[in-house]
CSV table of C-alpha atoms and ligand atoms in Angstrom, one decimal:
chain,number,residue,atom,x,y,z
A,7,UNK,CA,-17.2,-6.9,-6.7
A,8,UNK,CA,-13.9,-5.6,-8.2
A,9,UNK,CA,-10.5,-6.6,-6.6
A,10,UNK,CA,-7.6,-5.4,-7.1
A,11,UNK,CA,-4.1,-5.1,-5.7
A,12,UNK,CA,-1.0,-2.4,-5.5
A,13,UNK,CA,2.3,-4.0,-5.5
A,14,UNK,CA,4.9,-1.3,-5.0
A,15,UNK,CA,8.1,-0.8,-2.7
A,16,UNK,CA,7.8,1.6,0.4
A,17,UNK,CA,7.6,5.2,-0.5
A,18,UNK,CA,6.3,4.8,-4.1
A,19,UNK,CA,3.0,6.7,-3.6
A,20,UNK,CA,0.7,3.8,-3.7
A,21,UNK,CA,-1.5,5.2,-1.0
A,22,UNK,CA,-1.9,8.2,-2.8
A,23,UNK,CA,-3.4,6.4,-5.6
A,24,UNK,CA,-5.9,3.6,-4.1
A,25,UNK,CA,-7.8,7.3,-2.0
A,26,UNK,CA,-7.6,8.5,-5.9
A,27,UNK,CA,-9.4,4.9,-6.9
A,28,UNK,CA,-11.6,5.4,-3.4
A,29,UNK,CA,-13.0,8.5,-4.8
A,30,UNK,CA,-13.8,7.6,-8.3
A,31,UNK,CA,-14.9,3.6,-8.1
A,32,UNK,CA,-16.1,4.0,-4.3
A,33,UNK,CA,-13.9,1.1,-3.6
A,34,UNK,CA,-13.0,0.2,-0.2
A,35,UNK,CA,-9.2,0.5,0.9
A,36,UNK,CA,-8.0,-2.2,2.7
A,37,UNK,CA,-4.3,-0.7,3.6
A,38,UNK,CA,-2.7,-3.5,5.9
A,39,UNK,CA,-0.1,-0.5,7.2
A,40,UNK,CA,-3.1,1.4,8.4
A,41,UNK,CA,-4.7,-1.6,10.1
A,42,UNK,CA,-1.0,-2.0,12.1
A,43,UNK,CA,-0.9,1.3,12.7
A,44,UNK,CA,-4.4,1.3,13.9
A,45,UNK,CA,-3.7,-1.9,16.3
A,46,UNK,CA,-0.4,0.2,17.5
A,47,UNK,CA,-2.4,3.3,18.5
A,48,UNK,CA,-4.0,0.7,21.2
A,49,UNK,CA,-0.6,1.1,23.2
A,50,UNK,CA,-0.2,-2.7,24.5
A,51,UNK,CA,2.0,-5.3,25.1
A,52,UNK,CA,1.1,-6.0,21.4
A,53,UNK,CA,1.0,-2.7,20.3
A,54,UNK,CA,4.6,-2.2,21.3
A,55,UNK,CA,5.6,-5.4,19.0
A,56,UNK,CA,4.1,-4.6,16.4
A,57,UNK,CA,5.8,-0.9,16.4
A,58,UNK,CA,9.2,-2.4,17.4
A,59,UNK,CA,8.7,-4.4,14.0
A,60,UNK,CA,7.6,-2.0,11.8
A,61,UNK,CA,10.1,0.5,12.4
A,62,UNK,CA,12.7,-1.9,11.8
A,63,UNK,CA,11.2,-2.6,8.3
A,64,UNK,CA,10.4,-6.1,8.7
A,65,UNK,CA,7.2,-7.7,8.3
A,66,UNK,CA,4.7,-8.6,10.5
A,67,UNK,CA,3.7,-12.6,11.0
A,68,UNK,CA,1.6,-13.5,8.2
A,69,UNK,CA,-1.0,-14.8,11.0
A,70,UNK,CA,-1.6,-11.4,12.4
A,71,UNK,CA,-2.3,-9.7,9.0
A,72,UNK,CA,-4.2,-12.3,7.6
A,73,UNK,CA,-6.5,-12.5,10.5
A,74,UNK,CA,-6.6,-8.8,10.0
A,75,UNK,CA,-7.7,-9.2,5.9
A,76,UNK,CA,-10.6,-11.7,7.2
A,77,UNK,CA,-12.1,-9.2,9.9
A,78,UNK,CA,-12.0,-6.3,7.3
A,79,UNK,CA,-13.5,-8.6,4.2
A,80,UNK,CA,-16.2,-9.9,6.6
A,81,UNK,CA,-16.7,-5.7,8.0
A,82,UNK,CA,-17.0,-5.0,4.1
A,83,UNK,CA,-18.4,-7.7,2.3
A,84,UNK,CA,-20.8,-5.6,0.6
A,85,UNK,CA,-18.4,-3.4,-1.0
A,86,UNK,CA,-18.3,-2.6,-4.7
A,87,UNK,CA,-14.6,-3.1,-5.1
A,88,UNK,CA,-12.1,-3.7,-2.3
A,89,UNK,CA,-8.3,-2.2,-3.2
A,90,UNK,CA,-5.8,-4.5,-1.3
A,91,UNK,CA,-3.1,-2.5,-0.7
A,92,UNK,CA,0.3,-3.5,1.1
A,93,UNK,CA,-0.8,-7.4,0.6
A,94,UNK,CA,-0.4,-9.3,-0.5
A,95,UNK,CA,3.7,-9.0,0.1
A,96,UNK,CA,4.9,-12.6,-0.1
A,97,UNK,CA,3.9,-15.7,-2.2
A,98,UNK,CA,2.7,-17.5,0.4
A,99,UNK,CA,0.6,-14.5,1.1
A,100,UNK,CA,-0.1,-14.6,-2.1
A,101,UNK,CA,-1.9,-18.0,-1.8
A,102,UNK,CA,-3.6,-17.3,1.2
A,103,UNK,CA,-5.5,-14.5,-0.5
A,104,UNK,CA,-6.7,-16.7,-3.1
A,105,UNK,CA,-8.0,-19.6,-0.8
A,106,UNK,CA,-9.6,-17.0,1.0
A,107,UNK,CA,-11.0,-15.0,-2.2
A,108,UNK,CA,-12.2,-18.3,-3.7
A,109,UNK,CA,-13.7,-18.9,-0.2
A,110,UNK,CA,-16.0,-15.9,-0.4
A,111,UNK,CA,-16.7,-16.6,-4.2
A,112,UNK,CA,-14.2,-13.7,-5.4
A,113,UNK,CA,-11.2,-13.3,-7.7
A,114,UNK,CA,-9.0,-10.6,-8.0
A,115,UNK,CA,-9.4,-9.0,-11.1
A,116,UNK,CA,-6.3,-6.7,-11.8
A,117,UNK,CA,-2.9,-6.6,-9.9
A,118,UNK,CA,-1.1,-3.2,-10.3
A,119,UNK,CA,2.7,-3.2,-10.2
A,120,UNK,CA,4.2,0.4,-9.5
A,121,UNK,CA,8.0,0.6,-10.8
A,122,UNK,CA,10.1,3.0,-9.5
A,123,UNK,CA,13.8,3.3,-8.9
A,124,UNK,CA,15.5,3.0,-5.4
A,125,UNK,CA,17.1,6.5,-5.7
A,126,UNK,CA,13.7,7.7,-6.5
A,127,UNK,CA,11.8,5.4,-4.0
A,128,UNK,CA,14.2,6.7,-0.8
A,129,UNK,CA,14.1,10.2,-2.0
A,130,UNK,CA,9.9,10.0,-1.9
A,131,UNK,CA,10.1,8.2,1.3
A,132,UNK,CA,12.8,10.6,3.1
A,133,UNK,CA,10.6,13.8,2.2
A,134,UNK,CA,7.3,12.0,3.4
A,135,UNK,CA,4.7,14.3,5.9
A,136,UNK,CA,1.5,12.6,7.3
A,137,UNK,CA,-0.4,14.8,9.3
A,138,UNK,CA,-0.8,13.6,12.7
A,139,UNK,CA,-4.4,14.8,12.9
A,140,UNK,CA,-6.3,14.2,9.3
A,141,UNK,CA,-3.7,11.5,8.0
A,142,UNK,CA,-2.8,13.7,4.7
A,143,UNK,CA,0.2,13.0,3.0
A,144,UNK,CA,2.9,15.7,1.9
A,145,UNK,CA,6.3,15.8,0.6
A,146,UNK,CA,8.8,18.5,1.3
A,147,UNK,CA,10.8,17.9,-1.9
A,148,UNK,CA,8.0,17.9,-4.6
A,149,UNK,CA,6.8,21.9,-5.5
A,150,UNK,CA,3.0,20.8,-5.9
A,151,UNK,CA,3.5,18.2,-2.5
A,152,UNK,CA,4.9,20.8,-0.1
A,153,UNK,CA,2.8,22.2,2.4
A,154,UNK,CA,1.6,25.8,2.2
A,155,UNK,CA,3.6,26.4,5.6
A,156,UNK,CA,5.7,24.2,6.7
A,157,UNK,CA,5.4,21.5,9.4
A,158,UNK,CA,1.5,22.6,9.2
A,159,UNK,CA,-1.3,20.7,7.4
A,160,UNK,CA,-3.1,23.0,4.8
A,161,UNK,CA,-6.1,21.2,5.5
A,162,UNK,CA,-6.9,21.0,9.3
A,163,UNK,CA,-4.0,23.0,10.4
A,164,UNK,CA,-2.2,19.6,11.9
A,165,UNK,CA,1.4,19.2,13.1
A,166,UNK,CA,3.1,17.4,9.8
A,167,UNK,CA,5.8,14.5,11.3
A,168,UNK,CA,7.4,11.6,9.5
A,169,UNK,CA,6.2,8.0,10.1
A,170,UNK,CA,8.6,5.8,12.2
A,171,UNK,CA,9.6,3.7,9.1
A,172,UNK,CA,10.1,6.3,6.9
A,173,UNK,CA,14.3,6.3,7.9
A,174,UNK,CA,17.1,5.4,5.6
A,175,UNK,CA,17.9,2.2,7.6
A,176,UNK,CA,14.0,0.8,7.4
A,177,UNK,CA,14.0,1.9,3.5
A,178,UNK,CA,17.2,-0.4,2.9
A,179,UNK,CA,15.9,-3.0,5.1
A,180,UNK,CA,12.3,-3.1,3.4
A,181,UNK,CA,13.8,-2.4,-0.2
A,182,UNK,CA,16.0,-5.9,0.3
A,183,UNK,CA,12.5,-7.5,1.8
A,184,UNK,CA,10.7,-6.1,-1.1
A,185,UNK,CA,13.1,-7.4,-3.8
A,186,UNK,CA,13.7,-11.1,-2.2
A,187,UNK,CA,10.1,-12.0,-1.3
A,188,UNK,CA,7.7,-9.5,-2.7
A,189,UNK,CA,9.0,-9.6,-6.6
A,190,UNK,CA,8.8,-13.1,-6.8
A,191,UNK,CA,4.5,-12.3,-6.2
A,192,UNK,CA,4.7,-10.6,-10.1
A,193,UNK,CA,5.2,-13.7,-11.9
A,194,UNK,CA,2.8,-15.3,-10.2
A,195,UNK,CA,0.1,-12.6,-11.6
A,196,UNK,CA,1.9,-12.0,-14.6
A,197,UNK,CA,0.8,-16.3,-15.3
A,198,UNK,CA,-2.8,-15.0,-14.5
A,199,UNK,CA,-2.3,-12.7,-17.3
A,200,UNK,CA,-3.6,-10.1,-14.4
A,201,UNK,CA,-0.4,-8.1,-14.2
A,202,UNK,CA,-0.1,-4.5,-15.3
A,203,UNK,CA,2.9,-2.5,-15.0
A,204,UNK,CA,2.4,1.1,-14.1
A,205,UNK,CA,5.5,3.8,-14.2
A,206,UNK,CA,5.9,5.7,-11.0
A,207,UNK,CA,8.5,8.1,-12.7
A,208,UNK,CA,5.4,9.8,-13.7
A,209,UNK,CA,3.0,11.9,-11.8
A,210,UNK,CA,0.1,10.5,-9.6
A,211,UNK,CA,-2.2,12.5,-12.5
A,212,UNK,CA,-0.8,10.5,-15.2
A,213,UNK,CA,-0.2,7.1,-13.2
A,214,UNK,CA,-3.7,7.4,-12.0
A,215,UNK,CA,-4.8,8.4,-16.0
A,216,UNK,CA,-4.0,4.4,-16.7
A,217,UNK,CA,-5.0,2.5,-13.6
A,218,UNK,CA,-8.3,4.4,-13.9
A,219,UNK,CA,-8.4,2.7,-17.7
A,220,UNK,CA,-7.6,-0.3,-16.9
A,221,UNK,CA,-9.8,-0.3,-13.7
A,222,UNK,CA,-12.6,0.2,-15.9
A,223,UNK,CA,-11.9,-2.7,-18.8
A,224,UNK,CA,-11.2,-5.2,-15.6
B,21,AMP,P1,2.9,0.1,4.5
B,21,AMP,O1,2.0,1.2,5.1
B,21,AMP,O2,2.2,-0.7,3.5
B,21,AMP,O3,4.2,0.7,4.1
B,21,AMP,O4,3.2,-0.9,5.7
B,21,AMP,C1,3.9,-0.5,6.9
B,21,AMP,C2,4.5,-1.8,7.5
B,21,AMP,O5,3.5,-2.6,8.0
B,21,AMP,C3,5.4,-2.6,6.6
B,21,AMP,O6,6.7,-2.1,6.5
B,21,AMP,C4,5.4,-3.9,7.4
B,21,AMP,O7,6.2,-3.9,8.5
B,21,AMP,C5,4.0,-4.0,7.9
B,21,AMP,N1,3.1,-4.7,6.9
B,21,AMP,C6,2.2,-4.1,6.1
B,21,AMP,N2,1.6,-5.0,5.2
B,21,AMP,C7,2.2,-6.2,5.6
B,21,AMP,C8,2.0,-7.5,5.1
B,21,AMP,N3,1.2,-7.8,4.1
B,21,AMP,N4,2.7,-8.5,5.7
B,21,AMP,C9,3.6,-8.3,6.7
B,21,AMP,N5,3.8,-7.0,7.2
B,21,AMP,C10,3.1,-6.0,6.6
């Protein structure tokens, strides 16, 4: 089994590239977002918690996802490769990932850092469409990321709307989150000699050009 992980701020584009890896490596994608957004579509007391957290850009209790990360590991553990994605997002997170990896008799075997600005990261982030029906992902101020028509999915014909953390105020929030707790995470792979750096200034063709490389020598 191959493991990796996508360490990016909010907005980068990081989802776009683990459904890229999903096609080409059959990998599974375990997005911790999704599985809170998932848990919030159940509309309880929890539910409501969980939203009222997210939209304020903070982070969930680490309790919560990890128990979240066992469930889908056990759901998948016969998966060729499974693509963390959104964790981990702390150190301690961090270390909870490996007791559990070493657990199961895994390692994670390449950690992929996406570096973008914070001009660029809000701008990706404030132009962000997901359709509410097939989950597609759009942005109204990229020419090749717009939709055909706009506010409909070119896909399934969905209504396009903007997720509920994708506002100015939950970008700062999550950007300050990102650079106190989660950058501290790339030294600690960078020591593993695991780390690579990928440059989101460039397009999801050519970021994906590399992390499929280096997918492959991992
Ligand atoms: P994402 O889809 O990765 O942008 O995640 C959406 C939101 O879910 C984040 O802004 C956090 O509030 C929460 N979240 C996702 N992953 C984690 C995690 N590893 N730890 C705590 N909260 C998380």
């Amino acid at each position: 089994m191959k493991n990796i992980i996508f360490i990016a701020p909010h907005g980068t584009g990081k989802g776009t590239q683990c459904d890229l890896i999903t096609k080409e490596f059959g990998f599974k994608h375990l997005s911790t977002g999704d599985l809170i957004r998932k848990a919030i579509k159940k509309q309880d007391a929890f539910a409501k918690e969980l939203e009222e957290t997210i939209n304020s850009g903070k982070l969930v209790s680490d309790d919560i996802v990890l128990k979240m990360i066992k469930d889908y590991l056990e759901e998948n553990k016969n998966a060729q490769g499974i693509i963390f994605d959104g964790y981990p997002r702390t150190l301690n997170q961090a270390y909870a990932l490996d007791e559990l990896m070493a657990n199961i008799k895994e390692t994670i075997n390449v950690v992929f850092y996406l570096d973008i600005t914070k001009e660029e990261a809000l701008k990706r982030t404030l132009g962000r469409l997901i359709c509410a029906n097939c989950q597609k992902s759009y942005n109204k101020f990229y020419e090749g990321l717009k939709p055909k028509q706009e506010g409909i999915c070119d896909v399934c014909g969905g209504a396009l709307t903007a997720r509920g953390d994708d506002t100015e105020e939950a970008f700062n929030n999550l950007f300050d989150v990102f650079m106190e707790q989660t950058l501290p995470i790339l030294d600690y792979y960078q020591n593993k000699n695991i780390l690579e750096k990928i440059d989101a200034s460039k397009t999801q063709e050519e970021m994906f050009q590399k992390i499929n490389e280096k997918i492959k020598e991992a």
